[in-house]
PDB file of C-alpha atoms in Angstrom:
ATOM      1  CA  MET A   1     136.421  67.405 132.686  1.00 54.00           C
ATOM      2  CA  CYS A   2     138.528  66.702 129.590  1.00 60.00           C
ATOM      3  CA  VAL A   3     137.116  69.789 127.892  1.00 65.00           C
ATOM      4  CA  LEU A   4     138.077  71.968 130.865  1.00 63.00           C
ATOM      5  CA  TRP A   5     141.595  70.466 130.857  1.00 64.00           C
ATOM      6  CA  GLN A   6     142.056  71.357 127.200  1.00 68.00           C
ATOM      7  CA  ILE A   7     140.668  74.858 127.635  1.00 70.00           C
ATOM      8  CA  TYR A   8     142.864  75.408 130.692  1.00 70.00           C
ATOM      9  CA  HIS A   9     146.027  74.470 128.813  1.00 69.00           C
ATOM     10  CA  ALA A  10     144.907  76.378 125.720  1.00 70.00           C
ATOM     11  CA  CYS A  11     144.622  79.549 127.802  1.00 74.00           C
ATOM     12  CA  ASP A  12     148.350  79.293 128.579  1.00 67.00           C
ATOM     13  CA  GLY A  13     149.252  79.371 124.891  1.00 63.00           C
ATOM     14  CA  PRO A  14     149.868  82.562 122.948  1.00 64.00           C
ATOM     15  CA  GLY A  15     146.987  83.924 120.905  1.00 60.00           C
ATOM     16  CA  LEU A  16     144.424  81.501 122.392  1.00 60.00           C
ATOM     17  CA  SER A  17     143.072  83.720 125.139  1.00 62.00           C
ATOM     18  CA  ILE A  18     139.761  83.851 123.260  1.00 64.00           C
ATOM     19  CA  LEU A  19     139.076  80.291 124.500  1.00 65.00           C
ATOM     20  CA  CYS A  20     139.149  81.446 128.136  1.00 72.00           C
ATOM     21  CA  PHE A  21     135.400  81.905 128.478  1.00 71.00           C
ATOM     22  CA  MET A  22     135.697  81.300 132.244  1.00 73.00           C
ATOM     23  CA  ARG A  23     137.990  82.710 134.886  1.00 78.00           C
ATOM     24  CA  TYR A  24     141.465  81.230 134.852  1.00 75.00           C
ATOM     25  CA  ASP A  25     141.327  80.116 138.487  1.00 81.00           C
ATOM     26  CA  ILE A  26     138.103  78.171 137.836  1.00 82.00           C
ATOM     27  CA  LEU A  27     139.659  76.316 134.911  1.00 80.00           C
ATOM     28  CA  GLU A  28     142.743  75.650 136.999  1.00 83.00           C
ATOM     29  CA  TYR A  29     140.631  74.275 139.851  1.00 87.00           C
ATOM     30  CA  PHE A  30     138.683  71.880 137.646  1.00 85.00           C
ATOM     31  CA  SER A  31     141.845  70.729 135.897  1.00 84.00           C
ATOM     32  CA  VAL A  32     143.421  69.609 139.180  1.00 88.00           C
ATOM     33  CA  TYR A  33     140.088  68.345 140.525  1.00 90.00           C
ATOM     34  CA  GLY A  34     139.443  66.232 137.420  1.00 87.00           C
ATOM     35  CA  THR A  35     142.876  64.609 137.642  1.00 88.00           C
ATOM     36  CA  ALA A  36     142.530  63.724 141.322  1.00 91.00           C
ATOM     37  CA  LEU A  37     138.981  62.466 140.836  1.00 91.00           C
ATOM     38  CA  SER A  38     140.061  60.296 137.893  1.00 90.00           C
ATOM     39  CA  MET A  39     142.674  58.650 140.103  1.00 91.00           C
ATOM     40  CA  TRP A  40     140.098  57.972 142.802  1.00 93.00           C
ATOM     41  CA  VAL A  41     137.461  56.529 140.463  1.00 92.00           C
ATOM     42  CA  THR A  42     140.016  54.335 138.660  1.00 92.00           C
ATOM     43  CA  LEU A  43     141.317  52.795 141.877  1.00 92.00           C
ATOM     44  CA  ILE A  44     137.797  52.205 143.210  1.00 92.00           C
ATOM     45  CA  ALA A  45     136.919  50.482 139.921  1.00 89.00           C
ATOM     46  CA  LEU A  46     139.982  48.264 140.391  1.00 89.00           C
ATOM     47  CA  GLY A  47     138.627  47.215 143.794  1.00 86.00           C
ATOM     48  CA  ASP A  48     135.416  45.931 142.126  1.00 82.00           C
ATOM     49  CA  PHE A  49     133.074  46.779 144.995  1.00 86.00           C
ATOM     50  CA  ASP A  50     129.424  45.809 145.130  1.00 85.00           C
ATOM     51  CA  GLU A  51     126.522  48.187 145.423  1.00 82.00           C
ATOM     52  CA  PRO A  52     125.825  50.291 147.458  1.00 87.00           C
ATOM     53  CA  GLN A  53     129.453  50.335 148.637  1.00 88.00           C
ATOM     54  CA  ARG A  54     130.751  51.368 145.232  1.00 89.00           C
ATOM     55  CA  SER A  55     128.480  54.406 144.934  1.00 90.00           C
ATOM     56  CA  SER A  56     129.021  55.449 148.556  1.00 92.00           C
ATOM     57  CA  ILE A  57     132.811  55.271 148.323  1.00 92.00           C
ATOM     58  CA  THR A  58     132.809  57.132 145.004  1.00 92.00           C
ATOM     59  CA  MET A  59     130.642  59.957 146.339  1.00 93.00           C
ATOM     60  CA  PHE A  60     132.794  60.175 149.459  1.00 93.00           C
ATOM     61  CA  GLY A  61     135.819  60.799 147.249  1.00 92.00           C
ATOM     62  CA  VAL A  62     133.954  63.311 145.074  1.00 92.00           C
ATOM     63  CA  LEU A  63     133.070  65.493 148.072  1.00 93.00           C
ATOM     64  CA  THR A  64     136.312  65.219 150.036  1.00 92.00           C
ATOM     65  CA  ILE A  65     138.544  65.822 147.003  1.00 92.00           C
ATOM     66  CA  ALA A  66     136.542  68.928 146.091  1.00 91.00           C
ATOM     67  CA  VAL A  67     137.066  70.422 149.572  1.00 91.00           C
ATOM     68  CA  ARG A  68     140.754  69.423 149.699  1.00 89.00           C
ATOM     69  CA  ILE A  69     141.597  70.993 146.353  1.00 90.00           C
ATOM     70  CA  TYR A  70     139.661  74.161 147.198  1.00 88.00           C
ATOM     71  CA  GLN A  71     141.906  74.544 150.221  1.00 87.00           C
ATOM     72  CA  ASP A  72     145.189  73.874 148.416  1.00 83.00           C
ATOM     73  CA  ARG A  73     145.504  72.852 144.787  1.00 81.00           C
ATOM     74  CA  TRP A  74     149.292  72.652 144.486  1.00 80.00           C
ATOM     75  CA  GLY A  75     150.423  70.530 147.429  1.00 79.00           C
ATOM     76  CA  TYR A  76     151.399  66.883 147.360  1.00 81.00           C
ATOM     77  CA  GLY A  77     148.260  65.982 149.286  1.00 82.00           C
ATOM     78  CA  ILE A  78     145.923  66.594 146.344  1.00 87.00           C
ATOM     79  CA  TYR A  79     147.077  63.308 144.811  1.00 89.00           C
ATOM     80  CA  SER A  80     148.606  61.420 147.743  1.00 89.00           C
ATOM     81  CA  GLY A  81     145.380  61.690 149.749  1.00 89.00           C
ATOM     82  CA  PRO A  82     143.057  60.038 147.204  1.00 91.00           C
ATOM     83  CA  ILE A  83     145.669  57.472 146.179  1.00 92.00           C
ATOM     84  CA  GLY A  84     146.555  56.510 149.756  1.00 92.00           C
ATOM     85  CA  SER A  85     142.914  56.254 150.859  1.00 92.00           C
ATOM     86  CA  ALA A  86     141.915  54.165 147.833  1.00 92.00           C
ATOM     87  CA  VAL A  87     144.894  51.816 148.233  1.00 93.00           C
ATOM     88  CA  PHE A  88     144.069  51.334 151.920  1.00 94.00           C
ATOM     89  CA  ILE A  89     140.407  50.488 151.155  1.00 93.00           C
ATOM     90  CA  ILE A  90     141.360  48.070 148.373  1.00 93.00           C
ATOM     91  CA  THR A  91     143.982  46.377 150.550  1.00 93.00           C
ATOM     92  CA  VAL A  92     141.489  45.797 153.366  1.00 93.00           C
ATOM     93  CA  LYS A  93     138.950  44.286 150.967  1.00 91.00           C
ATOM     94  CA  TRP A  94     141.471  42.012 149.235  1.00 91.00           C
ATOM     95  CA  LEU A  95     142.898  40.793 152.555  1.00 92.00           C
ATOM     96  CA  GLN A  96     139.403  39.876 153.713  1.00 91.00           C
ATOM     97  CA  LYS A  97     138.836  37.951 150.475  1.00 90.00           C
ATOM     98  CA  MET A  98     142.147  36.130 150.886  1.00 91.00           C
ATOM     99  CA  LYS A  99     141.168  35.152 154.403  1.00 90.00           C
ATOM    100  CA  GLN A 100     137.838  33.766 153.230  1.00 90.00           C
ATOM    101  CA  LEU A 101     139.177  31.923 150.179  1.00 89.00           C
ATOM    102  CA  ARG A 102     142.537  30.949 151.724  1.00 89.00           C
ATOM    103  CA  ALA A 103     144.174  31.776 148.415  1.00 88.00           C
ATOM    104  CA  VAL A 104     145.595  34.702 146.482  1.00 87.00           C
ATOM    105  CA  PHE A 105     142.938  37.232 145.529  1.00 85.00           C
ATOM    106  CA  PRO A 106     142.650  38.416 142.832  1.00 85.00           C
ATOM    107  CA  GLU A 107     144.499  36.217 140.369  1.00 86.00           C
ATOM    108  CA  LYS A 108     148.240  36.565 139.945  1.00 87.00           C
ATOM    109  CA  THR A 109     147.756  37.894 136.427  1.00 87.00           C
ATOM    110  CA  VAL A 110     145.984  40.933 137.868  1.00 87.00           C
ATOM    111  CA  TYR A 111     149.091  41.809 139.867  1.00 89.00           C
ATOM    112  CA  THR A 112     151.533  41.156 137.038  1.00 89.00           C
ATOM    113  CA  GLN A 113     149.543  42.630 134.128  1.00 88.00           C
ATOM    114  CA  GLN A 114     147.468  45.388 135.753  1.00 89.00           C
ATOM    115  CA  VAL A 115     148.514  46.489 139.231  1.00 91.00           C
ATOM    116  CA  GLY A 116     152.289  46.340 138.754  1.00 92.00           C
ATOM    117  CA  PRO A 117     152.605  48.127 135.375  1.00 92.00           C
ATOM    118  CA  GLY A 118     149.798  50.559 136.264  1.00 92.00           C
ATOM    119  CA  CYS A 119     151.489  51.616 139.483  1.00 93.00           C
ATOM    120  CA  CYS A 120     154.814  52.047 137.679  1.00 94.00           C
ATOM    121  CA  PHE A 121     153.339  54.382 135.076  1.00 94.00           C
ATOM    122  CA  GLY A 122     151.406  56.225 137.799  1.00 92.00           C
ATOM    123  CA  ALA A 123     154.580  56.755 139.829  1.00 93.00           C
ATOM    124  CA  LEU A 124     156.370  57.963 136.689  1.00 93.00           C
ATOM    125  CA  ALA A 125     153.550  60.441 136.026  1.00 92.00           C
ATOM    126  CA  LEU A 126     153.702  61.865 139.553  1.00 91.00           C
ATOM    127  CA  MET A 127     157.491  62.174 139.384  1.00 91.00           C
ATOM    128  CA  LEU A 128     157.203  64.118 136.138  1.00 91.00           C
ATOM    129  CA  ARG A 129     154.483  66.288 137.633  1.00 87.00           C
ATOM    130  CA  PHE A 130     156.254  67.331 140.843  1.00 87.00           C
ATOM    131  CA  PHE A 131     159.992  67.017 140.183  1.00 88.00           C
ATOM    132  CA  PHE A 132     160.776  67.454 136.478  1.00 86.00           C
ATOM    133  CA  GLU A 133     158.368  70.055 135.131  1.00 79.00           C
ATOM    134  CA  GLU A 134     160.954  72.810 135.550  1.00 81.00           C
ATOM    135  CA  TRP A 135     163.097  71.287 132.806  1.00 83.00           C
ATOM    136  CA  ASP A 136     160.706  71.926 129.938  1.00 83.00           C
ATOM    137  CA  TYR A 137     157.087  72.461 130.961  1.00 79.00           C
ATOM    138  CA  ALA A 138     155.484  71.744 127.579  1.00 79.00           C
ATOM    139  CA  TYR A 139     157.182  68.409 126.909  1.00 87.00           C
ATOM    140  CA  VAL A 140     157.375  67.165 130.498  1.00 89.00           C
ATOM    141  CA  HIS A 141     153.726  67.996 131.173  1.00 84.00           C
ATOM    142  CA  SER A 142     152.705  66.237 127.971  1.00 86.00           C
ATOM    143  CA  PHE A 143     154.576  63.101 129.023  1.00 91.00           C
ATOM    144  CA  TYR A 144     152.943  63.430 132.441  1.00 90.00           C
ATOM    145  CA  HIS A 145     149.464  63.241 130.897  1.00 88.00           C
ATOM    146  CA  LEU A 146     150.547  60.381 128.635  1.00 91.00           C
ATOM    147  CA  SER A 147     151.929  58.323 131.524  1.00 93.00           C
ATOM    148  CA  LEU A 148     148.833  59.006 133.583  1.00 91.00           C
ATOM    149  CA  ALA A 149     146.555  57.867 130.750  1.00 90.00           C
ATOM    150  CA  VAL A 150     148.527  54.632 130.307  1.00 93.00           C
ATOM    151  CA  SER A 151     148.301  54.038 134.052  1.00 93.00           C
ATOM    152  CA  PHE A 152     144.510  54.424 133.971  1.00 91.00           C
ATOM    153  CA  ILE A 153     144.204  52.036 131.038  1.00 90.00           C
ATOM    154  CA  LEU A 154     146.245  49.364 132.803  1.00 91.00           C
ATOM    155  CA  LEU A 155     144.527  49.703 136.176  1.00 90.00           C
ATOM    156  CA  LEU A 156     140.959  49.615 134.899  1.00 87.00           C
ATOM    157  CA  PRO A 157     139.335  46.153 135.086  1.00 82.00           C
ATOM    158  CA  LYS A 158     139.297  44.184 131.867  1.00 77.00           C
ATOM    159  CA  LYS A 159     135.641  43.227 132.349  1.00 71.00           C
ATOM    160  CA  ASN A 160     132.788  45.353 133.601  1.00 64.00           C
ATOM    161  CA  ARG A 161     130.289  43.070 135.307  1.00 61.00           C
ATOM    162  CA  TYR A 162     127.774  45.924 135.544  1.00 59.00           C
ATOM    163  CA  ALA A 163     127.587  46.343 131.765  1.00 56.00           C
ATOM    164  CA  GLY A 164     126.045  42.961 130.978  1.00 56.00           C
ATOM    165  CA  THR A 165     127.307  40.143 128.808  1.00 57.00           C
ATOM    166  CA  GLY A 166     126.635  38.715 125.394  1.00 56.00           C
ATOM    167  CA  GLN A 167     124.760  40.564 122.700  1.00 57.00           C
ATOM    168  CA  ASN A 168     122.857  42.668 125.225  1.00 59.00           C
ATOM    169  CA  ALA A 169     126.011  44.178 126.745  1.00 57.00           C
ATOM    170  CA  ALA A 170     126.335  47.935 127.008  1.00 59.00           C
ATOM    171  CA  LYS A 171     128.158  49.618 124.147  1.00 61.00           C
ATOM    172  CA  LEU A 172     130.593  52.523 124.393  1.00 58.00           C
ATOM    173  CA  SER A 173     129.368  55.187 121.994  1.00 63.00           C
ATOM    174  CA  CYS A 174     129.314  58.956 121.613  1.00 62.00           C
ATOM    175  CA  PHE A 175     125.945  58.994 123.380  1.00 60.00           C
ATOM    176  CA  THR A 176     127.505  57.205 126.350  1.00 57.00           C
ATOM    177  CA  LEU A 177     130.450  59.594 126.553  1.00 53.00           C
ATOM    178  CA  CYS A 178     128.381  62.766 126.190  1.00 59.00           C
ATOM    179  CA  CYS A 179     125.337  61.895 128.306  1.00 59.00           C
ATOM    180  CA  CYS A 180     127.028  59.513 130.798  1.00 53.00           C
ATOM    181  CA  THR A 181     124.385  56.843 130.247  1.00 55.00           C
ATOM    182  CA  ILE A 182     124.696  53.213 129.226  1.00 53.00           C
ATOM    183  CA  SER A 183     123.394  52.431 125.779  1.00 51.00           C
ATOM    184  CA  PRO A 184     122.272  48.796 125.463  1.00 49.00           C
ATOM    185  CA  GLY A 185     123.287  46.617 122.569  1.00 48.00           C
ATOM    186  CA  THR A 186     121.353  47.004 119.355  1.00 45.00           C
ATOM    187  CA  VAL A 187     121.514  43.359 118.350  1.00 42.00           C
ATOM    188  CA  LYS A 188     118.972  41.152 120.038  1.00 41.00           C
ATOM    189  CA  ASP A 189     118.365  37.455 119.995  1.00 42.00           C
ATOM    190  CA  LYS A 190     115.616  36.101 117.868  1.00 40.00           C
ATOM    191  CA  THR A 191     114.000  34.634 120.926  1.00 46.00           C
ATOM    192  CA  ASP A 192     113.701  38.082 122.472  1.00 48.00           C
ATOM    193  CA  LYS A 193     111.198  39.325 119.932  1.00 49.00           C
ATOM    194  CA  PRO A 194     108.108  40.731 121.582  1.00 52.00           C
ATOM    195  CA  LYS A 195     105.127  38.440 121.317  1.00 50.00           C
ATOM    196  CA  LYS A 196     102.008  39.737 119.673  1.00 50.00           C
ATOM    197  CA  LYS A 197      99.306  40.449 122.155  1.00 48.00           C
ATOM    198  CA  SER A 198      95.963  38.858 121.455  1.00 47.00           C
ATOM    199  CA  SER A 199      93.265  41.386 120.772  1.00 44.00           C
ATOM    200  CA  ARG A 200      90.762  41.594 123.566  1.00 43.00           C
ATOM    201  CA  SER A 201      87.100  41.240 122.703  1.00 40.00           C
ATOM    202  CA  VAL A 202      83.853  41.031 124.618  1.00 40.00           C
ATOM    203  CA  TRP A 203      82.802  38.040 122.554  1.00 42.00           C
ATOM    204  CA  THR A 204      84.685  34.815 122.852  1.00 45.00           C
ATOM    205  CA  ILE A 205      85.340  33.042 119.613  1.00 46.00           C
ATOM    206  CA  PRO A 206      85.610  29.268 119.981  1.00 48.00           C
ATOM    207  CA  THR A 207      88.732  27.873 118.440  1.00 53.00           C
ATOM    208  CA  VAL A 208      87.832  24.167 118.826  1.00 50.00           C
ATOM    209  CA  LYS A 209      84.984  22.757 116.802  1.00 53.00           C
ATOM    210  CA  PRO A 210      82.332  20.947 118.823  1.00 51.00           C
ATOM    211  CA  GLN A 211      82.465  17.203 118.468  1.00 53.00           C
ATOM    212  CA  VAL A 212      79.411  15.448 117.098  1.00 51.00           C
ATOM    213  CA  CYS A 213      78.670  12.086 118.589  1.00 51.00           C
ATOM    214  CA  SER A 214      78.288   9.323 115.979  1.00 50.00           C
ATOM    215  CA  THR A 215      76.241   6.966 118.155  1.00 49.00           C
ATOM    216  CA  SER A 216      72.470   6.837 117.899  1.00 49.00           C
ATOM    217  CA  THR A 217      71.688   5.839 121.485  1.00 48.00           C
ATOM    218  CA  LEU A 218      70.874   9.359 122.658  1.00 49.00           C
ATOM    219  CA  PRO A 219      68.783  11.741 120.595  1.00 49.00           C
ATOM    220  CA  LEU A 220      71.124  14.664 121.414  1.00 49.00           C
ATOM    221  CA  CYS A 221      74.060  12.802 119.978  1.00 49.00           C
ATOM    222  CA  SER A 222      72.362  11.705 116.803  1.00 51.00           C
ATOM    223  CA  PRO A 223      73.308  13.606 113.683  1.00 53.00           C
ATOM    224  CA  PRO A 224      70.702  15.910 112.203  1.00 52.00           C
ATOM    225  CA  PRO A 225      68.302  14.261 109.788  1.00 52.00           C
ATOM    226  CA  SER A 226      69.300  14.550 106.233  1.00 53.00           C
ATOM    227  CA  ILE A 227      67.170  16.384 103.739  1.00 56.00           C
ATOM    228  CA  PRO A 228      64.691  13.979 102.126  1.00 52.00           C
ATOM    229  CA  VAL A 229      65.270  13.337  98.508  1.00 51.00           C
ATOM    230  CA  LYS A 230      62.465  12.812  96.078  1.00 53.00           C
ATOM    231  CA  GLY A 231      61.928   9.262  95.040  1.00 53.00           C
ATOM    232  CA  THR A 232      63.137   7.628  98.281  1.00 55.00           C
ATOM    233  CA  SER A 233      60.887   5.419 100.328  1.00 62.00           C
ATOM    234  CA  ILE A 234      60.079   5.757 104.006  1.00 65.00           C
ATOM    235  CA  SER A 235      62.043   2.617 104.880  1.00 68.00           C
ATOM    236  CA  LYS A 236      65.116   4.075 103.140  1.00 68.00           C
ATOM    237  CA  LEU A 237      64.792   7.300 105.101  1.00 64.00           C
ATOM    238  CA  LYS A 238      64.579   5.336 108.364  1.00 65.00           C
ATOM    239  CA  GLU A 239      67.777   3.475 107.504  1.00 70.00           C
ATOM    240  CA  MET A 240      69.561   6.715 106.615  1.00 67.00           C
ATOM    241  CA  ASN A 241      68.552   8.372 109.886  1.00 66.00           C
ATOM    242  CA  GLY A 242      69.187   5.322 112.027  1.00 65.00           C
ATOM    243  CA  TRP A 243      65.569   4.889 113.013  1.00 66.00           C
ATOM    244  CA  LYS A 244      63.978   1.554 113.619  1.00 57.00           C
TER     245      LYS A 244
END
């Protein structure tokens, strides 16, 4: 989406028409569609829904926003529709949580540090987009994108509980941004090393030595007779072997 935004705005500039490898109306469509979809996904992430609600709500916005922008890509409804629907869904969920917990949900810091400033920058961005672009399109539109980016940064949750914690948490890398996949952490605990598998064999090798009984009561437990040495008498051999 970001690439299509840049190409769309580059096509408006003088001498950069070579970058317009697609039709201008297609680039224009995806520019507006990407902005509206970013608003929807950011607000749904702020709601912190569980699965499968999160995926279902996100896909609902993806499909409905695509149809709405195809019908009219310049009206106020392209942004007010996703924002109003997302705010209504988040409000219903938070009110239910407040009723269950009988307390403010989420914490007050979320309202003062995320929701409040994020909504202010978002309102500033929409005002620049619809009411002040006629002053100077280049500068006003640039400030519109800047305000919108700051709004997204403030509204996004500070912690992603789906990315894991500790040393095995997902890392944001170029591979993640390009392929839209989560790359796990490269550092692992020492206890997580894979154990060596014992080699399988048809023959079982005993690891414990058989115990030899030292008593002479049973013939099976008696130690093997020692090798006779020249010069020893029969009585000496009997004493050595424990015979009577």
